[in-house]
JSON list of C-alpha atoms in Angstrom, two decimals:
[
{"chain": "A", "resi": 30, "resn": "MET", "atom": "CA", "xyz": [-12.74, -8.43, -27.29]},
{"chain": "A", "resi": 31, "resn": "THR", "atom": "CA", "xyz": [-11.70, -6.58, -24.14]},
{"chain": "A", "resi": 32, "resn": "THR", "atom": "CA", "xyz": [-8.87, -8.16, -22.20]},
{"chain": "A", "resi": 33, "resn": "GLN", "atom": "CA", "xyz": [-9.49, -8.55, -18.49]},
{"chain": "A", "resi": 34, "resn": "MET", "atom": "CA", "xyz": [-7.35, -6.18, -16.44]},
{"chain": "A", "resi": 35, "resn": "ASN", "atom": "CA", "xyz": [-5.98, -7.57, -13.19]},
{"chain": "A", "resi": 36, "resn": "ALA", "atom": "CA", "xyz": [-5.05, -5.71, -10.01]},
{"chain": "A", "resi": 37, "resn": "LEU", "atom": "CA", "xyz": [-3.59, -6.86, -6.70]},
{"chain": "A", "resi": 38, "resn": "VAL", "atom": "CA", "xyz": [-3.92, -4.88, -3.48]},
{"chain": "A", "resi": 39, "resn": "THR", "atom": "CA", "xyz": [-2.06, -6.02, -0.36]},
{"chain": "A", "resi": 40, "resn": "GLY", "atom": "CA", "xyz": [-3.43, -5.62, 3.16]},
{"chain": "A", "resi": 41, "resn": "ALA", "atom": "CA", "xyz": [-6.84, -5.22, 1.62]},
{"chain": "A", "resi": 42, "resn": "ASN", "atom": "CA", "xyz": [-9.44, -6.79, 3.90]},
{"chain": "A", "resi": 43, "resn": "LYS", "atom": "CA", "xyz": [-10.19, -3.47, 5.63]},
{"chain": "A", "resi": 44, "resn": "GLY", "atom": "CA", "xyz": [-9.50, 0.25, 5.67]},
{"chain": "A", "resi": 45, "resn": "ILE", "atom": "CA", "xyz": [-7.85, 2.05, 2.78]},
{"chain": "A", "resi": 46, "resn": "GLY", "atom": "CA", "xyz": [-6.90, -1.23, 1.11]},
{"chain": "A", "resi": 47, "resn": "LEU", "atom": "CA", "xyz": [-10.48, -2.45, 1.02]},
{"chain": "A", "resi": 48, "resn": "GLU", "atom": "CA", "xyz": [-11.72, 0.85, -0.37]},
{"chain": "A", "resi": 49, "resn": "THR", "atom": "CA", "xyz": [-8.99, 0.72, -3.03]},
{"chain": "A", "resi": 50, "resn": "VAL", "atom": "CA", "xyz": [-10.18, -2.75, -4.05]},
{"chain": "A", "resi": 51, "resn": "ARG", "atom": "CA", "xyz": [-13.74, -1.43, -4.25]},
{"chain": "A", "resi": 52, "resn": "ARG", "atom": "CA", "xyz": [-12.74, 1.52, -6.40]},
{"chain": "A", "resi": 53, "resn": "LEU", "atom": "CA", "xyz": [-10.56, -0.48, -8.78]},
{"chain": "A", "resi": 54, "resn": "GLY", "atom": "CA", "xyz": [-13.26, -3.13, -9.08]},
{"chain": "A", "resi": 55, "resn": "GLY", "atom": "CA", "xyz": [-15.74, -0.40, -9.93]},
{"chain": "A", "resi": 56, "resn": "THR", "atom": "CA", "xyz": [-13.57, 0.71, -12.85]},
{"chain": "A", "resi": 57, "resn": "GLY", "atom": "CA", "xyz": [-13.58, -2.76, -14.39]},
{"chain": "A", "resi": 58, "resn": "PHE", "atom": "CA", "xyz": [-10.56, -4.49, -12.90]},
{"chain": "A", "resi": 59, "resn": "LYS", "atom": "CA", "xyz": [-10.62, -8.01, -11.59]},
{"chain": "A", "resi": 60, "resn": "VAL", "atom": "CA", "xyz": [-9.09, -7.39, -8.19]},
{"chain": "A", "resi": 61, "resn": "TRP", "atom": "CA", "xyz": [-7.17, -9.83, -6.08]},
{"chain": "A", "resi": 62, "resn": "LEU", "atom": "CA", "xyz": [-7.68, -8.89, -2.44]},
{"chain": "A", "resi": 63, "resn": "GLY", "atom": "CA", "xyz": [-4.46, -9.73, -0.62]},
{"chain": "A", "resi": 64, "resn": "ALA", "atom": "CA", "xyz": [-4.87, -10.58, 3.05]},
{"chain": "A", "resi": 65, "resn": "ARG", "atom": "CA", "xyz": [-3.27, -12.90, 5.60]},
{"chain": "A", "resi": 66, "resn": "ASP", "atom": "CA", "xyz": [-6.39, -14.18, 7.31]},
{"chain": "A", "resi": 67, "resn": "ALA", "atom": "CA", "xyz": [-8.64, -16.51, 5.34]},
{"chain": "A", "resi": 68, "resn": "GLY", "atom": "CA", "xyz": [-11.80, -15.65, 7.24]},
{"chain": "A", "resi": 69, "resn": "ARG", "atom": "CA", "xyz": [-11.44, -11.89, 7.02]},
{"chain": "A", "resi": 70, "resn": "GLY", "atom": "CA", "xyz": [-10.04, -11.96, 3.50]},
{"chain": "A", "resi": 71, "resn": "GLU", "atom": "CA", "xyz": [-12.76, -14.15, 2.04]},
{"chain": "A", "resi": 72, "resn": "ALA", "atom": "CA", "xyz": [-15.51, -12.27, 3.91]},
{"chain": "A", "resi": 73, "resn": "ALA", "atom": "CA", "xyz": [-14.28, -8.96, 2.48]},
{"chain": "A", "resi": 74, "resn": "ALA", "atom": "CA", "xyz": [-14.05, -10.40, -1.03]},
{"chain": "A", "resi": 75, "resn": "LYS", "atom": "CA", "xyz": [-17.51, -11.95, -0.80]},
{"chain": "A", "resi": 76, "resn": "ALA", "atom": "CA", "xyz": [-19.06, -8.67, 0.33]},
{"chain": "A", "resi": 77, "resn": "LEU", "atom": "CA", "xyz": [-17.62, -6.95, -2.74]},
{"chain": "A", "resi": 78, "resn": "ARG", "atom": "CA", "xyz": [-18.74, -9.78, -5.02]},
{"chain": "A", "resi": 79, "resn": "ASP", "atom": "CA", "xyz": [-22.22, -9.36, -3.58]},
{"chain": "A", "resi": 80, "resn": "ASP", "atom": "CA", "xyz": [-21.99, -5.75, -4.75]},
{"chain": "A", "resi": 81, "resn": "GLY", "atom": "CA", "xyz": [-21.31, -6.99, -8.27]},
{"chain": "A", "resi": 82, "resn": "LEU", "atom": "CA", "xyz": [-17.53, -6.59, -8.33]},
{"chain": "A", "resi": 83, "resn": "ASP", "atom": "CA", "xyz": [-15.06, -9.19, -9.61]},
{"chain": "A", "resi": 84, "resn": "VAL", "atom": "CA", "xyz": [-12.97, -9.72, -6.48]},
{"chain": "A", "resi": 85, "resn": "GLU", "atom": "CA", "xyz": [-11.15, -12.77, -5.13]},
{"chain": "A", "resi": 86, "resn": "TRP", "atom": "CA", "xyz": [-9.19, -13.24, -1.93]},
{"chain": "A", "resi": 87, "resn": "LEU", "atom": "CA", "xyz": [-5.51, -14.09, -2.34]},
{"chain": "A", "resi": 88, "resn": "GLU", "atom": "CA", "xyz": [-3.70, -15.43, 0.72]},
{"chain": "A", "resi": 89, "resn": "LEU", "atom": "CA", "xyz": [-0.76, -13.10, 1.19]},
{"chain": "A", "resi": 90, "resn": "ASP", "atom": "CA", "xyz": [1.36, -12.23, 4.22]},
{"chain": "A", "resi": 91, "resn": "VAL", "atom": "CA", "xyz": [3.83, -9.62, 3.01]},
{"chain": "A", "resi": 92, "resn": "SER", "atom": "CA", "xyz": [6.21, -10.32, 5.90]},
{"chain": "A", "resi": 93, "resn": "SER", "atom": "CA", "xyz": [6.69, -13.95, 4.83]},
{"chain": "A", "resi": 94, "resn": "ASP", "atom": "CA", "xyz": [8.94, -14.97, 1.95]},
{"chain": "A", "resi": 95, "resn": "ASP", "atom": "CA", "xyz": [7.09, -18.29, 1.65]},
{"chain": "A", "resi": 96, "resn": "SER", "atom": "CA", "xyz": [3.64, -16.70, 1.65]},
{"chain": "A", "resi": 97, "resn": "VAL", "atom": "CA", "xyz": [4.59, -14.13, -0.99]},
{"chain": "A", "resi": 98, "resn": "ALA", "atom": "CA", "xyz": [6.16, -16.79, -3.20]},
{"chain": "A", "resi": 99, "resn": "ALA", "atom": "CA", "xyz": [3.09, -19.02, -2.85]},
{"chain": "A", "resi": 100, "resn": "ALA", "atom": "CA", "xyz": [0.78, -16.13, -3.71]},
{"chain": "A", "resi": 101, "resn": "ALA", "atom": "CA", "xyz": [2.81, -15.37, -6.83]},
{"chain": "A", "resi": 102, "resn": "ARG", "atom": "CA", "xyz": [2.58, -19.00, -7.90]},
{"chain": "A", "resi": 103, "resn": "THR", "atom": "CA", "xyz": [-1.18, -19.02, -7.31]},
{"chain": "A", "resi": 104, "resn": "LEU", "atom": "CA", "xyz": [-1.74, -15.88, -9.36]},
{"chain": "A", "resi": 105, "resn": "THR", "atom": "CA", "xyz": [0.58, -17.02, -12.14]},
{"chain": "A", "resi": 106, "resn": "ALA", "atom": "CA", "xyz": [-1.55, -20.13, -12.51]},
{"chain": "A", "resi": 107, "resn": "ARG", "atom": "CA", "xyz": [-4.70, -18.01, -12.86]},
{"chain": "A", "resi": 108, "resn": "VAL", "atom": "CA", "xyz": [-3.72, -14.99, -14.96]},
{"chain": "A", "resi": 109, "resn": "SER", "atom": "CA", "xyz": [-1.27, -14.19, -17.75]},
{"chain": "A", "resi": 110, "resn": "SER", "atom": "CA", "xyz": [-0.41, -10.69, -16.53]},
{"chain": "A", "resi": 111, "resn": "LEU", "atom": "CA", "xyz": [-0.86, -8.22, -13.67]},
{"chain": "A", "resi": 112, "resn": "ASP", "atom": "CA", "xyz": [-1.70, -4.63, -14.60]},
{"chain": "A", "resi": 113, "resn": "VAL", "atom": "CA", "xyz": [-1.76, -2.96, -11.18]},
{"chain": "A", "resi": 114, "resn": "LEU", "atom": "CA", "xyz": [0.03, -3.70, -7.93]},
{"chain": "A", "resi": 115, "resn": "VAL", "atom": "CA", "xyz": [-0.85, -1.62, -4.88]},
{"chain": "A", "resi": 116, "resn": "ASN", "atom": "CA", "xyz": [1.55, -2.21, -1.99]},
{"chain": "A", "resi": 117, "resn": "ASN", "atom": "CA", "xyz": [-0.84, -1.08, 0.73]},
{"chain": "A", "resi": 118, "resn": "ALA", "atom": "CA", "xyz": [-0.15, -3.41, 3.65]},
{"chain": "A", "resi": 119, "resn": "GLY", "atom": "CA", "xyz": [1.30, -1.51, 6.59]},
{"chain": "A", "resi": 120, "resn": "ILE", "atom": "CA", "xyz": [1.56, -1.62, 10.35]},
{"chain": "A", "resi": 121, "resn": "ALA", "atom": "CA", "xyz": [2.42, 0.76, 13.18]},
{"chain": "A", "resi": 122, "resn": "PRO", "atom": "CA", "xyz": [2.93, -1.38, 16.30]},
{"chain": "A", "resi": 123, "resn": "GLY", "atom": "CA", "xyz": [2.85, 0.62, 19.49]},
{"chain": "A", "resi": 124, "resn": "TYR", "atom": "CA", "xyz": [1.29, 3.67, 17.82]},
{"chain": "A", "resi": 125, "resn": "VAL", "atom": "CA", "xyz": [-2.14, 3.37, 19.43]},
{"chain": "A", "resi": 126, "resn": "ASP", "atom": "CA", "xyz": [-0.61, 2.71, 22.85]},
{"chain": "A", "resi": 127, "resn": "ALA", "atom": "CA", "xyz": [1.37, 5.94, 22.54]},
{"chain": "A", "resi": 128, "resn": "LEU", "atom": "CA", "xyz": [-1.68, 8.12, 21.91]},
{"chain": "A", "resi": 129, "resn": "GLY", "atom": "CA", "xyz": [-2.38, 10.57, 24.70]},
{"chain": "A", "resi": 130, "resn": "PRO", "atom": "CA", "xyz": [-5.78, 11.71, 25.99]},
{"chain": "A", "resi": 131, "resn": "ASN", "atom": "CA", "xyz": [-5.96, 14.28, 23.19]},
{"chain": "A", "resi": 132, "resn": "GLY", "atom": "CA", "xyz": [-5.32, 11.63, 20.55]},
{"chain": "A", "resi": 133, "resn": "ARG", "atom": "CA", "xyz": [-1.80, 12.88, 19.82]},
{"chain": "A", "resi": 134, "resn": "TYR", "atom": "CA", "xyz": [1.23, 10.60, 19.53]},
{"chain": "A", "resi": 135, "resn": "GLU", "atom": "CA", "xyz": [3.37, 11.04, 22.64]},
{"chain": "A", "resi": 136, "resn": "ARG", "atom": "CA", "xyz": [6.28, 8.56, 22.35]},
{"chain": "A", "resi": 137, "resn": "PRO", "atom": "CA", "xyz": [9.59, 10.35, 21.62]},
{"chain": "A", "resi": 138, "resn": "PRO", "atom": "CA", "xyz": [12.31, 8.66, 19.55]},
{"chain": "A", "resi": 139, "resn": "SER", "atom": "CA", "xyz": [14.35, 8.08, 22.72]},
{"chain": "A", "resi": 140, "resn": "ARG", "atom": "CA", "xyz": [11.62, 5.70, 23.90]},
{"chain": "A", "resi": 141, "resn": "GLU", "atom": "CA", "xyz": [10.93, 3.98, 20.57]},
{"chain": "A", "resi": 142, "resn": "ASP", "atom": "CA", "xyz": [10.93, 0.18, 20.85]},
{"chain": "A", "resi": 143, "resn": "VAL", "atom": "CA", "xyz": [13.49, -1.36, 18.49]},
{"chain": "A", "resi": 144, "resn": "ALA", "atom": "CA", "xyz": [11.52, -4.60, 18.24]},
{"chain": "A", "resi": 145, "resn": "ASP", "atom": "CA", "xyz": [8.49, -2.59, 17.08]},
{"chain": "A", "resi": 146, "resn": "MET", "atom": "CA", "xyz": [10.67, -0.82, 14.53]},
{"chain": "A", "resi": 147, "resn": "LYS", "atom": "CA", "xyz": [11.97, -4.12, 13.15]},
{"chain": "A", "resi": 148, "resn": "ALA", "atom": "CA", "xyz": [8.41, -5.45, 12.79]},
{"chain": "A", "resi": 149, "resn": "THR", "atom": "CA", "xyz": [7.36, -2.20, 11.11]},
{"chain": "A", "resi": 150, "resn": "TYR", "atom": "CA", "xyz": [10.19, -2.35, 8.59]},
{"chain": "A", "resi": 151, "resn": "ASP", "atom": "CA", "xyz": [9.49, -6.00, 7.82]},
{"chain": "A", "resi": 152, "resn": "VAL", "atom": "CA", "xyz": [5.97, -5.14, 6.67]},
{"chain": "A", "resi": 153, "resn": "ASN", "atom": "CA", "xyz": [6.25, -1.52, 5.49]},
{"chain": "A", "resi": 154, "resn": "VAL", "atom": "CA", "xyz": [9.64, -1.68, 3.75]},
{"chain": "A", "resi": 155, "resn": "PHE", "atom": "CA", "xyz": [10.69, -5.25, 3.04]},
{"chain": "A", "resi": 156, "resn": "GLY", "atom": "CA", "xyz": [7.08, -6.30, 2.35]},
{"chain": "A", "resi": 157, "resn": "PRO", "atom": "CA", "xyz": [6.72, -4.11, -0.75]},
{"chain": "A", "resi": 158, "resn": "VAL", "atom": "CA", "xyz": [10.16, -5.25, -1.95]},
{"chain": "A", "resi": 159, "resn": "ARG", "atom": "CA", "xyz": [9.22, -8.93, -1.52]},
{"chain": "A", "resi": 160, "resn": "VAL", "atom": "CA", "xyz": [5.88, -8.48, -3.25]},
{"chain": "A", "resi": 161, "resn": "THR", "atom": "CA", "xyz": [7.16, -6.35, -6.11]},
{"chain": "A", "resi": 162, "resn": "GLN", "atom": "CA", "xyz": [10.01, -8.75, -6.84]},
{"chain": "A", "resi": 163, "resn": "ALA", "atom": "CA", "xyz": [7.78, -11.83, -6.67]},
{"chain": "A", "resi": 164, "resn": "PHE", "atom": "CA", "xyz": [5.08, -10.44, -8.95]},
{"chain": "A", "resi": 165, "resn": "LEU", "atom": "CA", "xyz": [7.43, -8.67, -11.35]},
{"chain": "A", "resi": 166, "resn": "PRO", "atom": "CA", "xyz": [7.21, -11.35, -14.08]},
{"chain": "A", "resi": 167, "resn": "LEU", "atom": "CA", "xyz": [3.42, -10.89, -14.19]},
{"chain": "A", "resi": 168, "resn": "LEU", "atom": "CA", "xyz": [3.78, -7.09, -14.15]},
{"chain": "A", "resi": 169, "resn": "LEU", "atom": "CA", "xyz": [6.27, -7.23, -17.02]},
{"chain": "A", "resi": 170, "resn": "ALA", "atom": "CA", "xyz": [3.79, -9.33, -18.99]},
{"chain": "A", "resi": 171, "resn": "SER", "atom": "CA", "xyz": [1.36, -6.40, -18.90]},
{"chain": "A", "resi": 172, "resn": "PRO", "atom": "CA", "xyz": [1.72, -3.81, -21.67]},
{"chain": "A", "resi": 173, "resn": "ALA", "atom": "CA", "xyz": [1.63, -0.94, -19.17]},
{"chain": "A", "resi": 174, "resn": "ALA", "atom": "CA", "xyz": [1.69, -1.99, -15.53]},
{"chain": "A", "resi": 175, "resn": "ARG", "atom": "CA", "xyz": [1.39, 0.45, -12.64]},
{"chain": "A", "resi": 176, "resn": "ILE", "atom": "CA", "xyz": [2.83, 0.00, -9.14]},
{"chain": "A", "resi": 177, "resn": "VAL", "atom": "CA", "xyz": [1.67, 2.16, -6.24]},
{"chain": "A", "resi": 178, "resn": "MET", "atom": "CA", "xyz": [3.50, 2.25, -2.92]},
{"chain": "A", "resi": 179, "resn": "VAL", "atom": "CA", "xyz": [1.18, 3.51, -0.19]},
{"chain": "A", "resi": 180, "resn": "SER", "atom": "CA", "xyz": [3.37, 5.94, 1.72]},
{"chain": "A", "resi": 181, "resn": "SER", "atom": "CA", "xyz": [2.50, 8.70, 4.20]},
{"chain": "A", "resi": 182, "resn": "TYR", "atom": "CA", "xyz": [3.08, 12.38, 4.84]},
{"chain": "A", "resi": 183, "resn": "LEU", "atom": "CA", "xyz": [5.24, 11.13, 7.72]},
{"chain": "A", "resi": 184, "resn": "GLY", "atom": "CA", "xyz": [7.68, 9.77, 5.14]},
{"chain": "A", "resi": 185, "resn": "SER", "atom": "CA", "xyz": [8.66, 13.26, 4.01]},
{"chain": "A", "resi": 186, "resn": "ILE", "atom": "CA", "xyz": [11.97, 14.33, 5.53]},
{"chain": "A", "resi": 187, "resn": "ALA", "atom": "CA", "xyz": [11.39, 17.88, 4.29]},
{"chain": "A", "resi": 188, "resn": "ARG", "atom": "CA", "xyz": [8.07, 18.10, 6.13]},
{"chain": "A", "resi": 189, "resn": "ALA", "atom": "CA", "xyz": [9.50, 16.50, 9.28]},
{"chain": "A", "resi": 190, "resn": "ALA", "atom": "CA", "xyz": [12.47, 18.88, 9.33]},
{"chain": "A", "resi": 191, "resn": "GLY", "atom": "CA", "xyz": [10.33, 21.94, 8.70]},
{"chain": "A", "resi": 192, "resn": "ASN", "atom": "CA", "xyz": [6.94, 23.06, 9.85]},
{"chain": "A", "resi": 193, "resn": "GLY", "atom": "CA", "xyz": [4.89, 20.76, 7.66]},
{"chain": "A", "resi": 194, "resn": "GLN", "atom": "CA", "xyz": [4.08, 18.28, 10.42]},
{"chain": "A", "resi": 195, "resn": "SER", "atom": "CA", "xyz": [4.29, 18.16, 14.17]},
{"chain": "A", "resi": 196, "resn": "LEU", "atom": "CA", "xyz": [4.21, 14.40, 14.78]},
{"chain": "A", "resi": 197, "resn": "ASN", "atom": "CA", "xyz": [7.58, 12.78, 15.45]},
{"chain": "A", "resi": 198, "resn": "VAL", "atom": "CA", "xyz": [6.89, 9.09, 14.85]},
{"chain": "A", "resi": 199, "resn": "MET", "atom": "CA", "xyz": [10.36, 7.68, 14.24]},
{"chain": "A", "resi": 200, "resn": "GLY", "atom": "CA", "xyz": [9.61, 4.02, 13.49]},
{"chain": "A", "resi": 201, "resn": "TYR", "atom": "CA", "xyz": [6.61, 4.37, 11.23]},
{"chain": "A", "resi": 202, "resn": "GLY", "atom": "CA", "xyz": [7.74, 7.64, 9.66]},
{"chain": "A", "resi": 203, "resn": "SER", "atom": "CA", "xyz": [11.21, 6.40, 8.78]},
{"chain": "A", "resi": 204, "resn": "SER", "atom": "CA", "xyz": [9.73, 3.21, 7.31]},
{"chain": "A", "resi": 205, "resn": "LYS", "atom": "CA", "xyz": [7.74, 5.35, 4.90]},
{"chain": "A", "resi": 206, "resn": "THR", "atom": "CA", "xyz": [10.84, 7.43, 4.10]},
{"chain": "A", "resi": 207, "resn": "ALA", "atom": "CA", "xyz": [12.57, 4.18, 3.18]},
{"chain": "A", "resi": 208, "resn": "LEU", "atom": "CA", "xyz": [9.55, 3.16, 1.11]},
{"chain": "A", "resi": 209, "resn": "ASN", "atom": "CA", "xyz": [9.80, 6.43, -0.81]},
{"chain": "A", "resi": 210, "resn": "SER", "atom": "CA", "xyz": [13.42, 5.63, -1.64]},
{"chain": "A", "resi": 211, "resn": "ILE", "atom": "CA", "xyz": [12.40, 2.13, -2.76]},
{"chain": "A", "resi": 212, "resn": "THR", "atom": "CA", "xyz": [9.76, 3.70, -4.99]},
{"chain": "A", "resi": 213, "resn": "VAL", "atom": "CA", "xyz": [12.42, 5.73, -6.80]},
{"chain": "A", "resi": 214, "resn": "ALA", "atom": "CA", "xyz": [14.73, 2.72, -7.11]},
{"chain": "A", "resi": 215, "resn": "PHE", "atom": "CA", "xyz": [12.09, 0.51, -8.74]},
{"chain": "A", "resi": 216, "resn": "ALA", "atom": "CA", "xyz": [10.93, 3.39, -10.94]},
{"chain": "A", "resi": 217, "resn": "LYS", "atom": "CA", "xyz": [14.45, 3.89, -12.30]},
{"chain": "A", "resi": 218, "resn": "GLU", "atom": "CA", "xyz": [14.79, 0.20, -13.11]},
{"chain": "A", "resi": 219, "resn": "LEU", "atom": "CA", "xyz": [11.36, -0.30, -14.64]},
{"chain": "A", "resi": 220, "resn": "SER", "atom": "CA", "xyz": [10.73, 2.92, -16.55]},
{"chain": "A", "resi": 221, "resn": "SER", "atom": "CA", "xyz": [12.27, 1.49, -19.72]},
{"chain": "A", "resi": 222, "resn": "ARG", "atom": "CA", "xyz": [9.87, -1.44, -19.45]},
{"chain": "A", "resi": 223, "resn": "GLY", "atom": "CA", "xyz": [6.78, 0.76, -19.45]},
{"chain": "A", "resi": 224, "resn": "ILE", "atom": "CA", "xyz": [6.00, 0.33, -15.75]},
{"chain": "A", "resi": 225, "resn": "MET", "atom": "CA", "xyz": [5.24, 3.44, -13.70]},
{"chain": "A", "resi": 226, "resn": "VAL", "atom": "CA", "xyz": [6.04, 3.31, -9.98]},
{"chain": "A", "resi": 227, "resn": "ASN", "atom": "CA", "xyz": [4.83, 6.03, -7.64]},
{"chain": "A", "resi": 228, "resn": "ALA", "atom": "CA", "xyz": [4.27, 6.66, -3.93]},
{"chain": "A", "resi": 229, "resn": "ALA", "atom": "CA", "xyz": [0.91, 7.88, -2.62]},
{"chain": "A", "resi": 230, "resn": "ALA", "atom": "CA", "xyz": [0.24, 9.80, 0.58]},
{"chain": "A", "resi": 231, "resn": "PRO", "atom": "CA", "xyz": [-3.42, 9.16, 1.48]},
{"chain": "A", "resi": 232, "resn": "GLY", "atom": "CA", "xyz": [-3.40, 11.54, 4.45]},
{"chain": "A", "resi": 233, "resn": "TYR", "atom": "CA", "xyz": [-4.29, 11.00, 8.12]},
{"chain": "A", "resi": 234, "resn": "THR", "atom": "CA", "xyz": [-7.20, 8.65, 7.63]},
{"chain": "A", "resi": 235, "resn": "ALA", "atom": "CA", "xyz": [-9.46, 7.08, 10.25]},
{"chain": "A", "resi": 236, "resn": "THR", "atom": "CA", "xyz": [-8.39, 3.40, 10.31]},
{"chain": "A", "resi": 237, "resn": "ASP", "atom": "CA", "xyz": [-7.49, 0.72, 12.85]},
{"chain": "A", "resi": 238, "resn": "LEU", "atom": "CA", "xyz": [-3.86, 1.78, 12.45]},
{"chain": "A", "resi": 239, "resn": "ASN", "atom": "CA", "xyz": [-4.54, 4.95, 14.47]},
{"chain": "A", "resi": 240, "resn": "ALA", "atom": "CA", "xyz": [-7.58, 3.85, 16.51]},
{"chain": "A", "resi": 241, "resn": "ASN", "atom": "CA", "xyz": [-9.72, 5.75, 13.99]},
{"chain": "A", "resi": 242, "resn": "LYS", "atom": "CA", "xyz": [-8.31, 9.11, 15.11]},
{"chain": "A", "resi": 243, "resn": "GLY", "atom": "CA", "xyz": [-7.58, 10.25, 11.56]},
{"chain": "A", "resi": 244, "resn": "GLY", "atom": "CA", "xyz": [-9.60, 13.08, 10.10]},
{"chain": "A", "resi": 245, "resn": "ARG", "atom": "CA", "xyz": [-10.04, 11.68, 6.59]},
{"chain": "A", "resi": 246, "resn": "THR", "atom": "CA", "xyz": [-12.30, 8.94, 5.27]},
{"chain": "A", "resi": 247, "resn": "VAL", "atom": "CA", "xyz": [-11.08, 5.88, 3.42]},
{"chain": "A", "resi": 248, "resn": "GLN", "atom": "CA", "xyz": [-13.02, 7.16, 0.41]},
{"chain": "A", "resi": 249, "resn": "GLN", "atom": "CA", "xyz": [-10.93, 10.34, 0.41]},
{"chain": "A", "resi": 250, "resn": "ALA", "atom": "CA", "xyz": [-7.72, 8.43, 1.03]},
{"chain": "A", "resi": 251, "resn": "ALA", "atom": "CA", "xyz": [-8.15, 5.95, -1.81]},
{"chain": "A", "resi": 252, "resn": "GLY", "atom": "CA", "xyz": [-8.46, 8.69, -4.41]},
{"chain": "A", "resi": 253, "resn": "ILE", "atom": "CA", "xyz": [-4.75, 9.32, -5.01]},
{"chain": "A", "resi": 254, "resn": "ILE", "atom": "CA", "xyz": [-3.99, 5.59, -4.90]},
{"chain": "A", "resi": 255, "resn": "VAL", "atom": "CA", "xyz": [-6.50, 4.81, -7.63]},
{"chain": "A", "resi": 256, "resn": "GLN", "atom": "CA", "xyz": [-5.34, 7.83, -9.63]},
{"chain": "A", "resi": 257, "resn": "LEU", "atom": "CA", "xyz": [-1.74, 6.58, -9.64]},
{"chain": "A", "resi": 258, "resn": "ALA", "atom": "CA", "xyz": [-2.86, 3.00, -10.32]},
{"chain": "A", "resi": 259, "resn": "THR", "atom": "CA", "xyz": [-4.67, 4.06, -13.47]},
{"chain": "A", "resi": 260, "resn": "LEU", "atom": "CA", "xyz": [-2.24, 6.59, -14.96]},
{"chain": "A", "resi": 261, "resn": "GLU", "atom": "CA", "xyz": [-2.34, 7.02, -18.70]},
{"chain": "A", "resi": 262, "resn": "ALA", "atom": "CA", "xyz": [0.80, 6.57, -20.78]},
{"chain": "A", "resi": 263, "resn": "GLY", "atom": "CA", "xyz": [3.18, 9.50, -20.38]},
{"chain": "A", "resi": 264, "resn": "GLY", "atom": "CA", "xyz": [2.29, 10.02, -16.75]},
{"chain": "A", "resi": 265, "resn": "PRO", "atom": "CA", "xyz": [4.81, 10.48, -13.94]},
{"chain": "A", "resi": 266, "resn": "THR", "atom": "CA", "xyz": [6.98, 7.77, -12.46]},
{"chain": "A", "resi": 267, "resn": "GLY", "atom": "CA", "xyz": [9.28, 7.82, -9.46]},
{"chain": "A", "resi": 268, "resn": "GLY", "atom": "CA", "xyz": [7.17, 10.49, -7.77]},
{"chain": "A", "resi": 269, "resn": "TYR", "atom": "CA", "xyz": [5.52, 11.09, -4.39]},
{"chain": "A", "resi": 270, "resn": "PHE", "atom": "CA", "xyz": [2.01, 12.50, -4.51]},
{"chain": "A", "resi": 271, "resn": "ASP", "atom": "CA", "xyz": [-1.13, 13.37, -2.64]},
{"chain": "A", "resi": 272, "resn": "GLU", "atom": "CA", "xyz": [-4.40, 14.41, -4.25]},
{"chain": "A", "resi": 273, "resn": "ASN", "atom": "CA", "xyz": [-3.09, 17.95, -4.74]},
{"chain": "A", "resi": 274, "resn": "GLY", "atom": "CA", "xyz": [0.11, 17.04, -6.56]},
{"chain": "A", "resi": 275, "resn": "SER", "atom": "CA", "xyz": [3.78, 16.38, -5.85]},
{"chain": "A", "resi": 276, "resn": "LEU", "atom": "CA", "xyz": [5.12, 16.27, -2.31]},
{"chain": "A", "resi": 277, "resn": "PRO", "atom": "CA", "xyz": [8.57, 17.21, -1.01]},
{"chain": "A", "resi": 278, "resn": "TRP", "atom": "CA", "xyz": [10.84, 14.26, -0.29]}
]
């Protein structure tokens, strides 16, 4: 008898998260589609069920301690283990407003809004910490769980300091740098327990986050996320990757 494999993807009612749910569901996982809004979350899950995938909406606001704790209780009552956690939920408040006529980000760090930065960190940094901690008992109950932190090229200090990227998006970029550090921290703790934790850079993808200005599709972006979520034993942990391999921190 084949044991049902369970995956949870946060921020998954649209964009890269939704495509990740679709791809994981297509490989045989039962996928829990984490989303704050009941209407959008259930509609997204139903559409995937109509396509023959085993997907359920899970109410989950990664910026709320109470919501994350409630979601963990709900899942614990339904499953005995969690095999994959994809911390995908992310925001970039003010980013779209700062896009110039050419679609380029034009807000320098000296004009960054601190309130926007705090909101960004609450979702992009503290959200993955909340979720990972809350669901850790279920992940430890899996024989070989995988955790994927959805990062960004903008999280690379080496690229930002060199010629690898021209955008200077302090709030969002630094939140992803922090997420990369969190990835390493969890990987160090959990490696002895058989859990691999890695960060994925999906690339500049056309989503609501950037007013669909990105040059990549969600199908392209989800590739590295699914790859890291389904690593075989002996694979890497504590790394930062795009579809072409390791990235500089």
